PDB file of C-alpha atoms in Angstrom:
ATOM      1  CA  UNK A   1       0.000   0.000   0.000  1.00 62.00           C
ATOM      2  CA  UNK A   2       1.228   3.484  -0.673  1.00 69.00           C
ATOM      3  CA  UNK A   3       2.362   5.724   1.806  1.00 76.00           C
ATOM      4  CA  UNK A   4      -0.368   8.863   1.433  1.00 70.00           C
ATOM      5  CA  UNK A   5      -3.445   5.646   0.963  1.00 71.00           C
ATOM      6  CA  UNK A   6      -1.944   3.996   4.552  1.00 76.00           C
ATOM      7  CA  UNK A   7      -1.808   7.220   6.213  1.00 76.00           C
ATOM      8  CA  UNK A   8      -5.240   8.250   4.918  1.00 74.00           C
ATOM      9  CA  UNK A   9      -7.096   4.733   5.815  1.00 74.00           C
ATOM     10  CA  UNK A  10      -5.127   5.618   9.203  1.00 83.00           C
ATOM     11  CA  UNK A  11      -6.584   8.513   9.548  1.00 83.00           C
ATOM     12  CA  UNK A  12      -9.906   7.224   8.614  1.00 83.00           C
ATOM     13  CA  UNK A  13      -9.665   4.487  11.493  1.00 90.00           C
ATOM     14  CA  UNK A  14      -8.476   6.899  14.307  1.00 90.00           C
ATOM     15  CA  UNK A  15     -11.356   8.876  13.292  1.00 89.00           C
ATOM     16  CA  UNK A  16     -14.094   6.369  13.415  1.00 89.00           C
ATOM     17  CA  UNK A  17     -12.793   5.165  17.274  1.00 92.00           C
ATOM     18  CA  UNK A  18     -12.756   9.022  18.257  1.00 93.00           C
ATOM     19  CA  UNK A  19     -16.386  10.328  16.368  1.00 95.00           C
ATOM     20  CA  UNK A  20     -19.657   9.872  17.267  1.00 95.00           C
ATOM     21  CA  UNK A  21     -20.943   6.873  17.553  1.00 95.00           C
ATOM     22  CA  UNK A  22     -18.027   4.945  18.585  1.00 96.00           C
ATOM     23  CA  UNK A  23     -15.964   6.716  20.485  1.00 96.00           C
ATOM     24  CA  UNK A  24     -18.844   7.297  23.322  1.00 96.00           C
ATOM     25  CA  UNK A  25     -19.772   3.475  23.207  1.00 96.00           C
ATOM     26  CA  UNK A  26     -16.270   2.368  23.397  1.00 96.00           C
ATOM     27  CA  UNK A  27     -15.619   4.684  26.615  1.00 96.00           C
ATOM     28  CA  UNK A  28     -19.137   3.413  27.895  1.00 97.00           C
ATOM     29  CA  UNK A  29     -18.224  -0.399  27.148  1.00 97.00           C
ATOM     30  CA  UNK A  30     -14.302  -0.085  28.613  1.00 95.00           C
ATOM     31  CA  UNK A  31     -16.160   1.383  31.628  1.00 96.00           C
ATOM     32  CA  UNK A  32     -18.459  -0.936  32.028  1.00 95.00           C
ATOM     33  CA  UNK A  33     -16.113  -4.055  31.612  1.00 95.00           C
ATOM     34  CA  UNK A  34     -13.127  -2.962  33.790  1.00 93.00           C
ATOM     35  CA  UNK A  35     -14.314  -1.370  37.547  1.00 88.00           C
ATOM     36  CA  UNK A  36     -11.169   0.850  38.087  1.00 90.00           C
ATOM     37  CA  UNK A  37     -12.056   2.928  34.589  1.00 93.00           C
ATOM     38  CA  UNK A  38     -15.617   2.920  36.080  1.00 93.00           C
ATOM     39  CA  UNK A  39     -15.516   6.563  35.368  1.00 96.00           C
ATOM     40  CA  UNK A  40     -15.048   6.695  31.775  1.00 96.00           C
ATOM     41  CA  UNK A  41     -18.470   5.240  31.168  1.00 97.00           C
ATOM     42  CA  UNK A  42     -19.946   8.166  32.658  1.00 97.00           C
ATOM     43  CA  UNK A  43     -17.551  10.132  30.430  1.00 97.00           C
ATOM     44  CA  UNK A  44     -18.575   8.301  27.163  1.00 97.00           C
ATOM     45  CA  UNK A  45     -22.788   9.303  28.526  1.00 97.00           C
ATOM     46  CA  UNK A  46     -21.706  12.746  28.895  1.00 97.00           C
ATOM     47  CA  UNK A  47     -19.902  12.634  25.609  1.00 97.00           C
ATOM     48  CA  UNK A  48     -22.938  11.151  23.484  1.00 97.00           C
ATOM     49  CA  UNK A  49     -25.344  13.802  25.121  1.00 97.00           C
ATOM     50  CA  UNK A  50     -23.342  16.783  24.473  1.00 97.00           C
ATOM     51  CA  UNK A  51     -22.832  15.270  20.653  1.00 97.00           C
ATOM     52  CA  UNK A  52     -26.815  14.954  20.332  1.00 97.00           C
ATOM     53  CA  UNK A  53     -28.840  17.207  22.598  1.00 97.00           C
ATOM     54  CA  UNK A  54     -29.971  20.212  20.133  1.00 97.00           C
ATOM     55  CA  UNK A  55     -28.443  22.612  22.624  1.00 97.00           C
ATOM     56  CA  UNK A  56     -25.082  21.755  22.939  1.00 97.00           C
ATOM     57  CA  UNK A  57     -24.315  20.520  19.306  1.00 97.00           C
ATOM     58  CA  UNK A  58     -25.377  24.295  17.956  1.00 97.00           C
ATOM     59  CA  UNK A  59     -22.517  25.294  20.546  1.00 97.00           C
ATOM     60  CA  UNK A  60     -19.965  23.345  18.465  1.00 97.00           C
ATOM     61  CA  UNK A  61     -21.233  24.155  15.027  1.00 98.00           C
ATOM     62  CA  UNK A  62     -22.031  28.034  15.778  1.00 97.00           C
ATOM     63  CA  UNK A  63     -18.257  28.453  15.891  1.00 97.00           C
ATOM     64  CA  UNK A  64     -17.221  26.290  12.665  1.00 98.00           C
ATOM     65  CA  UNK A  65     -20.203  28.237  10.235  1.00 98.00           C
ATOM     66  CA  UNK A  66     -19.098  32.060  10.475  1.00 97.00           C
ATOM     67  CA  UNK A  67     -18.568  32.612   6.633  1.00 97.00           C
ATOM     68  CA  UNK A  68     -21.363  34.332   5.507  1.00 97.00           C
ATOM     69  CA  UNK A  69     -23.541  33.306   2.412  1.00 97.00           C
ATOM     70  CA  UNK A  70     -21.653  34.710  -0.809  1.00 98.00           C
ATOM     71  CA  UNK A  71     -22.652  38.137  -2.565  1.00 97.00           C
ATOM     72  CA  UNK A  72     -23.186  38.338  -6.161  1.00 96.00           C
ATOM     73  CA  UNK A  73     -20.605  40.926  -6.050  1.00 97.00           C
ATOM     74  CA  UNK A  74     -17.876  39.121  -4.285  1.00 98.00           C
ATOM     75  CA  UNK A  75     -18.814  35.883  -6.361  1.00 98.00           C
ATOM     76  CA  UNK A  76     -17.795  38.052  -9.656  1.00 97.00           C
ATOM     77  CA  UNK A  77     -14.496  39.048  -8.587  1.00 98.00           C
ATOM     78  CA  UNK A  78     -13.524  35.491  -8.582  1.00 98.00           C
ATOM     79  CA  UNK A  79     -12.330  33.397 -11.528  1.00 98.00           C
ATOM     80  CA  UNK A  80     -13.922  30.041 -10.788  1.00 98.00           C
ATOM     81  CA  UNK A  81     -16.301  27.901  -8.685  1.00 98.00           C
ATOM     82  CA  UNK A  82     -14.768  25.139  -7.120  1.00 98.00           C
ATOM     83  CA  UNK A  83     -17.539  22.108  -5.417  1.00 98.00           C
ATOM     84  CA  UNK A  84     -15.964  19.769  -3.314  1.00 98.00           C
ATOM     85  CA  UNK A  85     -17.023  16.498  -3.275  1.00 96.00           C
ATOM     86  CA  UNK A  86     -18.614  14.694   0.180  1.00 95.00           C
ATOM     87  CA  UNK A  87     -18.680  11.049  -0.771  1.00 93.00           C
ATOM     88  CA  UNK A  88     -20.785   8.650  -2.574  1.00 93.00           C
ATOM     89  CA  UNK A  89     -23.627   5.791  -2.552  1.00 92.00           C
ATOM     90  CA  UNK A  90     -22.145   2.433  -3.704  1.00 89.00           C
ATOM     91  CA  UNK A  91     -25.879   0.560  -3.657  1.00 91.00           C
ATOM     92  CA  UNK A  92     -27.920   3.282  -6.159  1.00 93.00           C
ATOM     93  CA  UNK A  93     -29.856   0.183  -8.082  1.00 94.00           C
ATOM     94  CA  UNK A  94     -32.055   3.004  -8.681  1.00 94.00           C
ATOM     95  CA  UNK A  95     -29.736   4.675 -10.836  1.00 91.00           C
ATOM     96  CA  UNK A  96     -27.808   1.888 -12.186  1.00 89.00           C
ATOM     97  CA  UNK A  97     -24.363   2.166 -10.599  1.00 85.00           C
ATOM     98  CA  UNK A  98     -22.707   4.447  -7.412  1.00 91.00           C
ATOM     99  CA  UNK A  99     -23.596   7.773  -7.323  1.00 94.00           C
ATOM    100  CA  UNK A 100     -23.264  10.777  -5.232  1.00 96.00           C
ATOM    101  CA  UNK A 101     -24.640  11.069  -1.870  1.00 96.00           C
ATOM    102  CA  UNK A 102     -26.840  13.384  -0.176  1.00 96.00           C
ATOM    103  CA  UNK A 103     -24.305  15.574   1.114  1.00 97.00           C
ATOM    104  CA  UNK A 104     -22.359  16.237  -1.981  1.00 97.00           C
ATOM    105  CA  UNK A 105     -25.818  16.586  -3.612  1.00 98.00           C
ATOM    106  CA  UNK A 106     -26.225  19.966  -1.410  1.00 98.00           C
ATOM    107  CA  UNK A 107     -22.870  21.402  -2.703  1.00 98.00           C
ATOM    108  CA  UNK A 108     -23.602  20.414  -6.498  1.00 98.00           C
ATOM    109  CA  UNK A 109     -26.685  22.098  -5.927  1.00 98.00           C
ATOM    110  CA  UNK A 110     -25.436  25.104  -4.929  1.00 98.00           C
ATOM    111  CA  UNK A 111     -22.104  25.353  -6.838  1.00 98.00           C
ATOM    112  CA  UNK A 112     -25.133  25.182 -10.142  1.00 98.00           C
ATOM    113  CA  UNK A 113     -26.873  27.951  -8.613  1.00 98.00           C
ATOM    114  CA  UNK A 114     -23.554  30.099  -8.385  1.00 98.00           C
ATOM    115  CA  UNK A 115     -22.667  29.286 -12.292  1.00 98.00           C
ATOM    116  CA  UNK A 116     -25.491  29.848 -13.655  1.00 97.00           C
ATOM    117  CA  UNK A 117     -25.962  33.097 -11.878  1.00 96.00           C
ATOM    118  CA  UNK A 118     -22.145  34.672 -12.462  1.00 97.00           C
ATOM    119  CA  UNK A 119     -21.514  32.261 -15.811  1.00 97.00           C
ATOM    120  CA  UNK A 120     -17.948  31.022 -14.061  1.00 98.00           C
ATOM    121  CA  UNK A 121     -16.281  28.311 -15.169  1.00 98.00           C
ATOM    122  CA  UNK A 122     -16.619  25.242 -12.716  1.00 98.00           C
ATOM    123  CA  UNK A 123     -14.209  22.809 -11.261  1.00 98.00           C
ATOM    124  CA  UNK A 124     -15.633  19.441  -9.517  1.00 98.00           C
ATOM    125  CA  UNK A 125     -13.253  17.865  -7.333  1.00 97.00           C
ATOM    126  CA  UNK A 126     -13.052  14.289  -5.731  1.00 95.00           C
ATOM    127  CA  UNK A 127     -11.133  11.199  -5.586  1.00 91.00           C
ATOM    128  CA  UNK A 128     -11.252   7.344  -4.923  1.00 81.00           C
ATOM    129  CA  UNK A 129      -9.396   6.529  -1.941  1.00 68.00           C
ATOM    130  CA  UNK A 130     -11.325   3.200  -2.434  1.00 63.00           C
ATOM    131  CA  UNK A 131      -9.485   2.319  -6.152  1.00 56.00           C
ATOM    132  CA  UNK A 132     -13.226   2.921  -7.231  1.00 74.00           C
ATOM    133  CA  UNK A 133     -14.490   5.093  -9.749  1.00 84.00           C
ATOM    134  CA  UNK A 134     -13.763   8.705  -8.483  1.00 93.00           C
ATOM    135  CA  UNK A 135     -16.276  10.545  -7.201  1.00 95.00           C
ATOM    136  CA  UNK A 136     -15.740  13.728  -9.848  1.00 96.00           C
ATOM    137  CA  UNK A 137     -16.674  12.117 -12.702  1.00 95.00           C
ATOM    138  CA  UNK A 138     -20.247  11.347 -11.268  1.00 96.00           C
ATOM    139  CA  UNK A 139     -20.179  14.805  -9.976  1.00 97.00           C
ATOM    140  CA  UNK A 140     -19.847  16.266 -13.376  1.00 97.00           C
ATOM    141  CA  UNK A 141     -22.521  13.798 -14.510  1.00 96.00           C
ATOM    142  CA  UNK A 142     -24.680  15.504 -11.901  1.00 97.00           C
ATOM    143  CA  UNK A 143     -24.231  19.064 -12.659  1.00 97.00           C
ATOM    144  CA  UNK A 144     -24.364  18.687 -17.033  1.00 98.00           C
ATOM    145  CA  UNK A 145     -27.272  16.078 -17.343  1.00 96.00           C
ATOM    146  CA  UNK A 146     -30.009  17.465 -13.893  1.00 96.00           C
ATOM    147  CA  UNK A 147     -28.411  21.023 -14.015  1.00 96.00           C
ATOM    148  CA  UNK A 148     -28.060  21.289 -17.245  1.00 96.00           C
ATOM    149  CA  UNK A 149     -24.230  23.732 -16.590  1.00 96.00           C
ATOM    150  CA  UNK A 150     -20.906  22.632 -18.020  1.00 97.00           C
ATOM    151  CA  UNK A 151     -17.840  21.436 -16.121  1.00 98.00           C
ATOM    152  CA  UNK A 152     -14.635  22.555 -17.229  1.00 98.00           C
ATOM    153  CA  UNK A 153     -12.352  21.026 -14.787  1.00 98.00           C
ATOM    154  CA  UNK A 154     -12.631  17.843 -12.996  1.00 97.00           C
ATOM    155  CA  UNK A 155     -10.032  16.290  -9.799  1.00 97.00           C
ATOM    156  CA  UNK A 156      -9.969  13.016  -9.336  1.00 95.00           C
ATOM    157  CA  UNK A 157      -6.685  11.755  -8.196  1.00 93.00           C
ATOM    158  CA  UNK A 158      -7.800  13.325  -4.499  1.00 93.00           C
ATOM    159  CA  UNK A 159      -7.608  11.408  -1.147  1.00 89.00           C
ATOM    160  CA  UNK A 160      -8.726  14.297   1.268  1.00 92.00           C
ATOM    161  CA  UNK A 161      -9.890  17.737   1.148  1.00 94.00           C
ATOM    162  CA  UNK A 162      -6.024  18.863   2.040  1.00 94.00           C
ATOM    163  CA  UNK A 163      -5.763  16.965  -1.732  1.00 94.00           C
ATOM    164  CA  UNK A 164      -8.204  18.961  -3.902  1.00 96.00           C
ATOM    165  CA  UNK A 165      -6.684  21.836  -2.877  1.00 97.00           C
ATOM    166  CA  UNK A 166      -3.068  20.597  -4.008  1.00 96.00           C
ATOM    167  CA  UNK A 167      -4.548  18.994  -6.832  1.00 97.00           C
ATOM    168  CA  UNK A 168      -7.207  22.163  -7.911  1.00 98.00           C
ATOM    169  CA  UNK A 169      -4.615  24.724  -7.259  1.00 98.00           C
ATOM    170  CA  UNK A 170      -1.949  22.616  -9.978  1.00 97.00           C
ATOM    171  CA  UNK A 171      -4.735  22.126 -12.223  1.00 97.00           C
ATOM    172  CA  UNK A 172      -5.971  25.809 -11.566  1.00 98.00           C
ATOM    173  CA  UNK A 173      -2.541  27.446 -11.881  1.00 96.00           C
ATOM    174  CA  UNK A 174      -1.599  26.272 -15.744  1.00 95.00           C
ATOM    175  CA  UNK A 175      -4.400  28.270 -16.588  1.00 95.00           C
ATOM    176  CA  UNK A 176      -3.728  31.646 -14.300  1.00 97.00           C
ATOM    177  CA  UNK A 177      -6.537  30.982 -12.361  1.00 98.00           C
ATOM    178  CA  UNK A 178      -5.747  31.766  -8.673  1.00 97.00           C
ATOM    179  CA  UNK A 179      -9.339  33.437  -6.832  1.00 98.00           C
ATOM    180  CA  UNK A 180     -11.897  30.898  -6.826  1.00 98.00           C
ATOM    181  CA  UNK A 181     -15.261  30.851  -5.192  1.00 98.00           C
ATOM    182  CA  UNK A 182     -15.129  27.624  -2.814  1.00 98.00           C
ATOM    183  CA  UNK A 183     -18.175  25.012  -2.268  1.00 98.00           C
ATOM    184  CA  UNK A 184     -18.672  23.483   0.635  1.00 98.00           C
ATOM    185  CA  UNK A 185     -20.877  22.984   3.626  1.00 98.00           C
ATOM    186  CA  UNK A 186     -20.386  25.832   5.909  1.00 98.00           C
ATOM    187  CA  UNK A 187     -19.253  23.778   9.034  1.00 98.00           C
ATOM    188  CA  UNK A 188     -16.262  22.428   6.488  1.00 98.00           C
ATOM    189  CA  UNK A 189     -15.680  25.912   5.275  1.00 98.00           C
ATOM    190  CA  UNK A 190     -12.807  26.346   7.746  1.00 97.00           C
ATOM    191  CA  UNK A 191     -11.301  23.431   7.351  1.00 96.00           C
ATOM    192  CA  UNK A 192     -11.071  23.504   3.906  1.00 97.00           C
ATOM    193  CA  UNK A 193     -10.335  27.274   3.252  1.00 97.00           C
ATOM    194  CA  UNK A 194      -7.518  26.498   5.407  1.00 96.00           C
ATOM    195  CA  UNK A 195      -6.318  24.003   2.658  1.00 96.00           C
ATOM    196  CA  UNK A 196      -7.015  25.825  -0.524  1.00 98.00           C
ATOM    197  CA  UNK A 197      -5.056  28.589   1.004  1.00 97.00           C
ATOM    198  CA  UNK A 198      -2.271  27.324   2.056  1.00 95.00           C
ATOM    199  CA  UNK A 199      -2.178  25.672  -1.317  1.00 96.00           C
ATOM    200  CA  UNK A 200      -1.930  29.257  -2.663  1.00 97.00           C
ATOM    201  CA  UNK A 201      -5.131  29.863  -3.735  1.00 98.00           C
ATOM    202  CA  UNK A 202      -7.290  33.381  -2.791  1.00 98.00           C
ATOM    203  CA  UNK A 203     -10.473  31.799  -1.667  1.00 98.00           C
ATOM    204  CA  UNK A 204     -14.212  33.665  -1.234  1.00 98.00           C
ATOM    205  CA  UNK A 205     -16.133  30.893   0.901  1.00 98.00           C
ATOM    206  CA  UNK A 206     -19.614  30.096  -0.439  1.00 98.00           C
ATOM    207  CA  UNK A 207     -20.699  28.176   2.137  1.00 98.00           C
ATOM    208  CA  UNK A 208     -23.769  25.649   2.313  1.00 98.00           C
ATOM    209  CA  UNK A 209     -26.030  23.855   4.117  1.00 97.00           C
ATOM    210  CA  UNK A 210     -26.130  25.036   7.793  1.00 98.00           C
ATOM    211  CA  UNK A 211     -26.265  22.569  10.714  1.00 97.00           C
ATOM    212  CA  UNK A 212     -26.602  25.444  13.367  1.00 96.00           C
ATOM    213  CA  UNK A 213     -29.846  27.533  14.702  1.00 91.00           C
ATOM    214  CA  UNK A 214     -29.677  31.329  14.748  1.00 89.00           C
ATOM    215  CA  UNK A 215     -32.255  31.525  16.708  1.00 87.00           C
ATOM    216  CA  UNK A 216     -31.104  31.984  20.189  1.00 82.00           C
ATOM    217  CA  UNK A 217     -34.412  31.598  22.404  1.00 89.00           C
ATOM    218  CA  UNK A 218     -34.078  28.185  24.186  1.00 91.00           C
ATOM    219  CA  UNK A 219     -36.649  26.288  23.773  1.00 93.00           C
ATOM    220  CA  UNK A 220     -38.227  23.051  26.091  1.00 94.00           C
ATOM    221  CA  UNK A 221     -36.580  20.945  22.553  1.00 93.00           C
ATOM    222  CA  UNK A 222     -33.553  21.652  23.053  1.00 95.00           C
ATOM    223  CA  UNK A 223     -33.005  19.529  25.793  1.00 96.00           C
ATOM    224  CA  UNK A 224     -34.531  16.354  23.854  1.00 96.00           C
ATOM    225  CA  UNK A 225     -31.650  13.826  21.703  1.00 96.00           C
ATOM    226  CA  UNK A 226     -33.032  14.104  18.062  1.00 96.00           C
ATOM    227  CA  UNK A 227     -32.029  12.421  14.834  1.00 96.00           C
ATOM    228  CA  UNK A 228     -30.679  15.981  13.334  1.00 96.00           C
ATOM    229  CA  UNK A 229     -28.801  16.728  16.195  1.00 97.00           C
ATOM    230  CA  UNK A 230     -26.893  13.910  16.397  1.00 97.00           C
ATOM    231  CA  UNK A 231     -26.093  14.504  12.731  1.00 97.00           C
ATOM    232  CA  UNK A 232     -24.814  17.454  13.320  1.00 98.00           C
ATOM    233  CA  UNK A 233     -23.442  16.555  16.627  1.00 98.00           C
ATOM    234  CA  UNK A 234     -20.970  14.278  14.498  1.00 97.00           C
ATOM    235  CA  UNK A 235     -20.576  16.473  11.583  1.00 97.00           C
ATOM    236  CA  UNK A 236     -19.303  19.557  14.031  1.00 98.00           C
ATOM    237  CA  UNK A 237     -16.998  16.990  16.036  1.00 97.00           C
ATOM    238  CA  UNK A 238     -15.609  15.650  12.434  1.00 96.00           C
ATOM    239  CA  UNK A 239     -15.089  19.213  11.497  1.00 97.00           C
ATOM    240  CA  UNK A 240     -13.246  20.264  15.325  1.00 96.00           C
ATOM    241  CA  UNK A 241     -11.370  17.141  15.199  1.00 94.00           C
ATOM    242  CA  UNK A 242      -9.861  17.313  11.199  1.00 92.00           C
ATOM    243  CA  UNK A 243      -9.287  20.727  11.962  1.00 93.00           C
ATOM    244  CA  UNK A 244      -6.868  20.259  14.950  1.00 91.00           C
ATOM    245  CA  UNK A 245      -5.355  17.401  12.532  1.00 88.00           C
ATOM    246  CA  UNK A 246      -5.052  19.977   9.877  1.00 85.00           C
ATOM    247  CA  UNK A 247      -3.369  22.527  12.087  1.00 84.00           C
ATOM    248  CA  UNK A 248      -0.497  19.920  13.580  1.00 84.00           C
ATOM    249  CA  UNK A 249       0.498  18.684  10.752  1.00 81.00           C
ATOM    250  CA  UNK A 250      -0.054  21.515   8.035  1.00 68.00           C
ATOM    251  CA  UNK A 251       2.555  22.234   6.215  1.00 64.00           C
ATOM    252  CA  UNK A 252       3.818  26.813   5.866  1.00 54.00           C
ATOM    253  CA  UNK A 253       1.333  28.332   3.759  1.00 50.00           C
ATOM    254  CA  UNK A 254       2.655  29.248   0.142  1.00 48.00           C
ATOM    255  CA  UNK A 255       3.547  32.897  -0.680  1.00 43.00           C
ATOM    256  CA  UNK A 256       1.260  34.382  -2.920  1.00 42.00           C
ATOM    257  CA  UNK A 257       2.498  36.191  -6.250  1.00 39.00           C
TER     258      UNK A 257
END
C-alpha cells in the first residue's frame, strides 16, 4: 500500500474510534467491563449527550459556520467555482451504478446555482481513496445532465480535502486561475479554506447547508436527543477534530504572487 493511501485509511480508522458513535460506546463499554475505569463510562454518557442534545451541538457548530452566504458581487471578482465532493452511494440500483450522496448533492446544488448566476467556469473535485471510480466524474454527470451547466475542470486523483486543494490549485494554476469561489458545507468551510489557502489559492467561501440555529431563544426541545442533532453533533466533532489534525500537521502556507 502506498504511503499517502496507509496514512489516509489511518486517519480514517483513528477517526471512526474518536467520532460519534463509537468513540462514546467504546468509553461506555471499557467502563463498564473494567471497575477501576468505572468513570469513563460516565464520560462516554456525557460525551454522546453533548454530541446529540440540540443545545449543545449548535454550541460546536455556531463556531465552525461564520462565513457568511456569498454576494453576487464578491462571487464576480472570482475566476472560478470550485464544489468539493462529500462522498458517494455504492448501492444506487435506482440509478444503475454508485452515485453521489446526499451531502455532496447539497454542494452540487449550490455550486449550479452560483454558475449559472455569475456564468464562471466550474471545477468538480473528488477522488477514490477506495481504487473505485472517483467521485468527480459522477459529480460532473450531476451538474451537465439534472443542471443542465458545463464542467470545465474535474479532480480526481484526491484522497482528502487537504488533496483537492493541491490537486485544484496545480490544475488551476496552468491556466492563471488563482481566486476561486469555494463550495462546501459551511461547518467544512474552515477546514477547507484552510487548505485551498495554504495551497496558494485566494479563496471567497460560499458556504452551504447550515447545521446550526440562529435563533437563540431556548426552547423546552432543546433539551430532547433528536435524529438531526446527532447529525450534526458528528458532523461539528468531524469538522473540530480534522481541523486540529489539519493545524499539527499543516505544512507553511505558500507565498502568494
Amino acid at each position: 500500500m502506498e504511503p499517502a493511501l496507509f496514512a489516509f485509511w489511518a486517519k480514517k480508522i483513528v477517526a471512526a474510534l474518536i467520532l460519534p458513535p463509537a468513540g462514546p460506546l467504546l468509553l461506555i463499554g471499557l467502563g463498564l467491563m473494567v471497575t477501576r475505569l468505572r468513570t469513563l463510562a460516565w464520560l462516554g454518557w456525557l460525551y454522546a449527550l453533548v454530541v446529540s442534545l440540540p443545545i449543545t451541538v449548535n454550541w460546536l457548530t455556531a463556531p465552525l459556520e461564520t462565513a457568511p452566504p456569498i454576494s453576487l458581487e464578491a462571487l464576480q471578482r472570482t475566476q472560478a467555482i470550485v464544489i468539493l465532493g462529500a462522498g458517494t452511494r455504492s448501492y444506487a440500483p435506482e440509478y444503475g451504478d454508485t452515485t453521489v450522496n446526499g451531502l455532496a448533492l447539497e454542494r452540487l446544488r449550490y455550486g449550479a446555482k452560483l454558475a449559472r448566476d455569475s456564468g464562471l467556469p466550474l471545477l468538480v473535485a473528488g477522488g477514490a481513496p477506495e481504487a473505485r471510480t472517483p467521485e468527480a466524474p459522477m459529480m460532473r454527470d450531476v451538474i451537465e445532465n439534472e443542471y443542465g451547466i458545463v464542467v470545465r475542470w474535474a479532480e480526481s486523483a484526491s484522497l482528502d480535502t487537504r488533496d483537492n486543494a493541491n490537486l485544484t490549485a496545480r490544475l488551476l494554476g496552468t491556466e492563471g486561475i488563482e481566486r476561486i469561489a469555494l463550495v462546501t458545507h459551511a461547518a467544512h468551510m474552515p477546514r477547507a479554506q484552510a487548505a485551498f489557502e495554504a495551497a496558494g489559492l485566494h479563496v471567497t467561501p460560499a458556504p452551504t447547508a447550515w447545521l446550526s440555529n440562529p435563533d437563540t431563544e431556548i426552547e423546552f426541545g432543546d433539551f430532547i436527543p433528536n435524529a438531526r442533532s446527532a447529525y450534526a453533533g458528528w458532523f461539528a466533532t468531524h469538522e473540530w477534530v480534522g481541523g486540529l489534525a489539519y493545524r499539527l500537521t499543516a505544512p507553511p502556507p505558500l507565498a502568494r504572487r
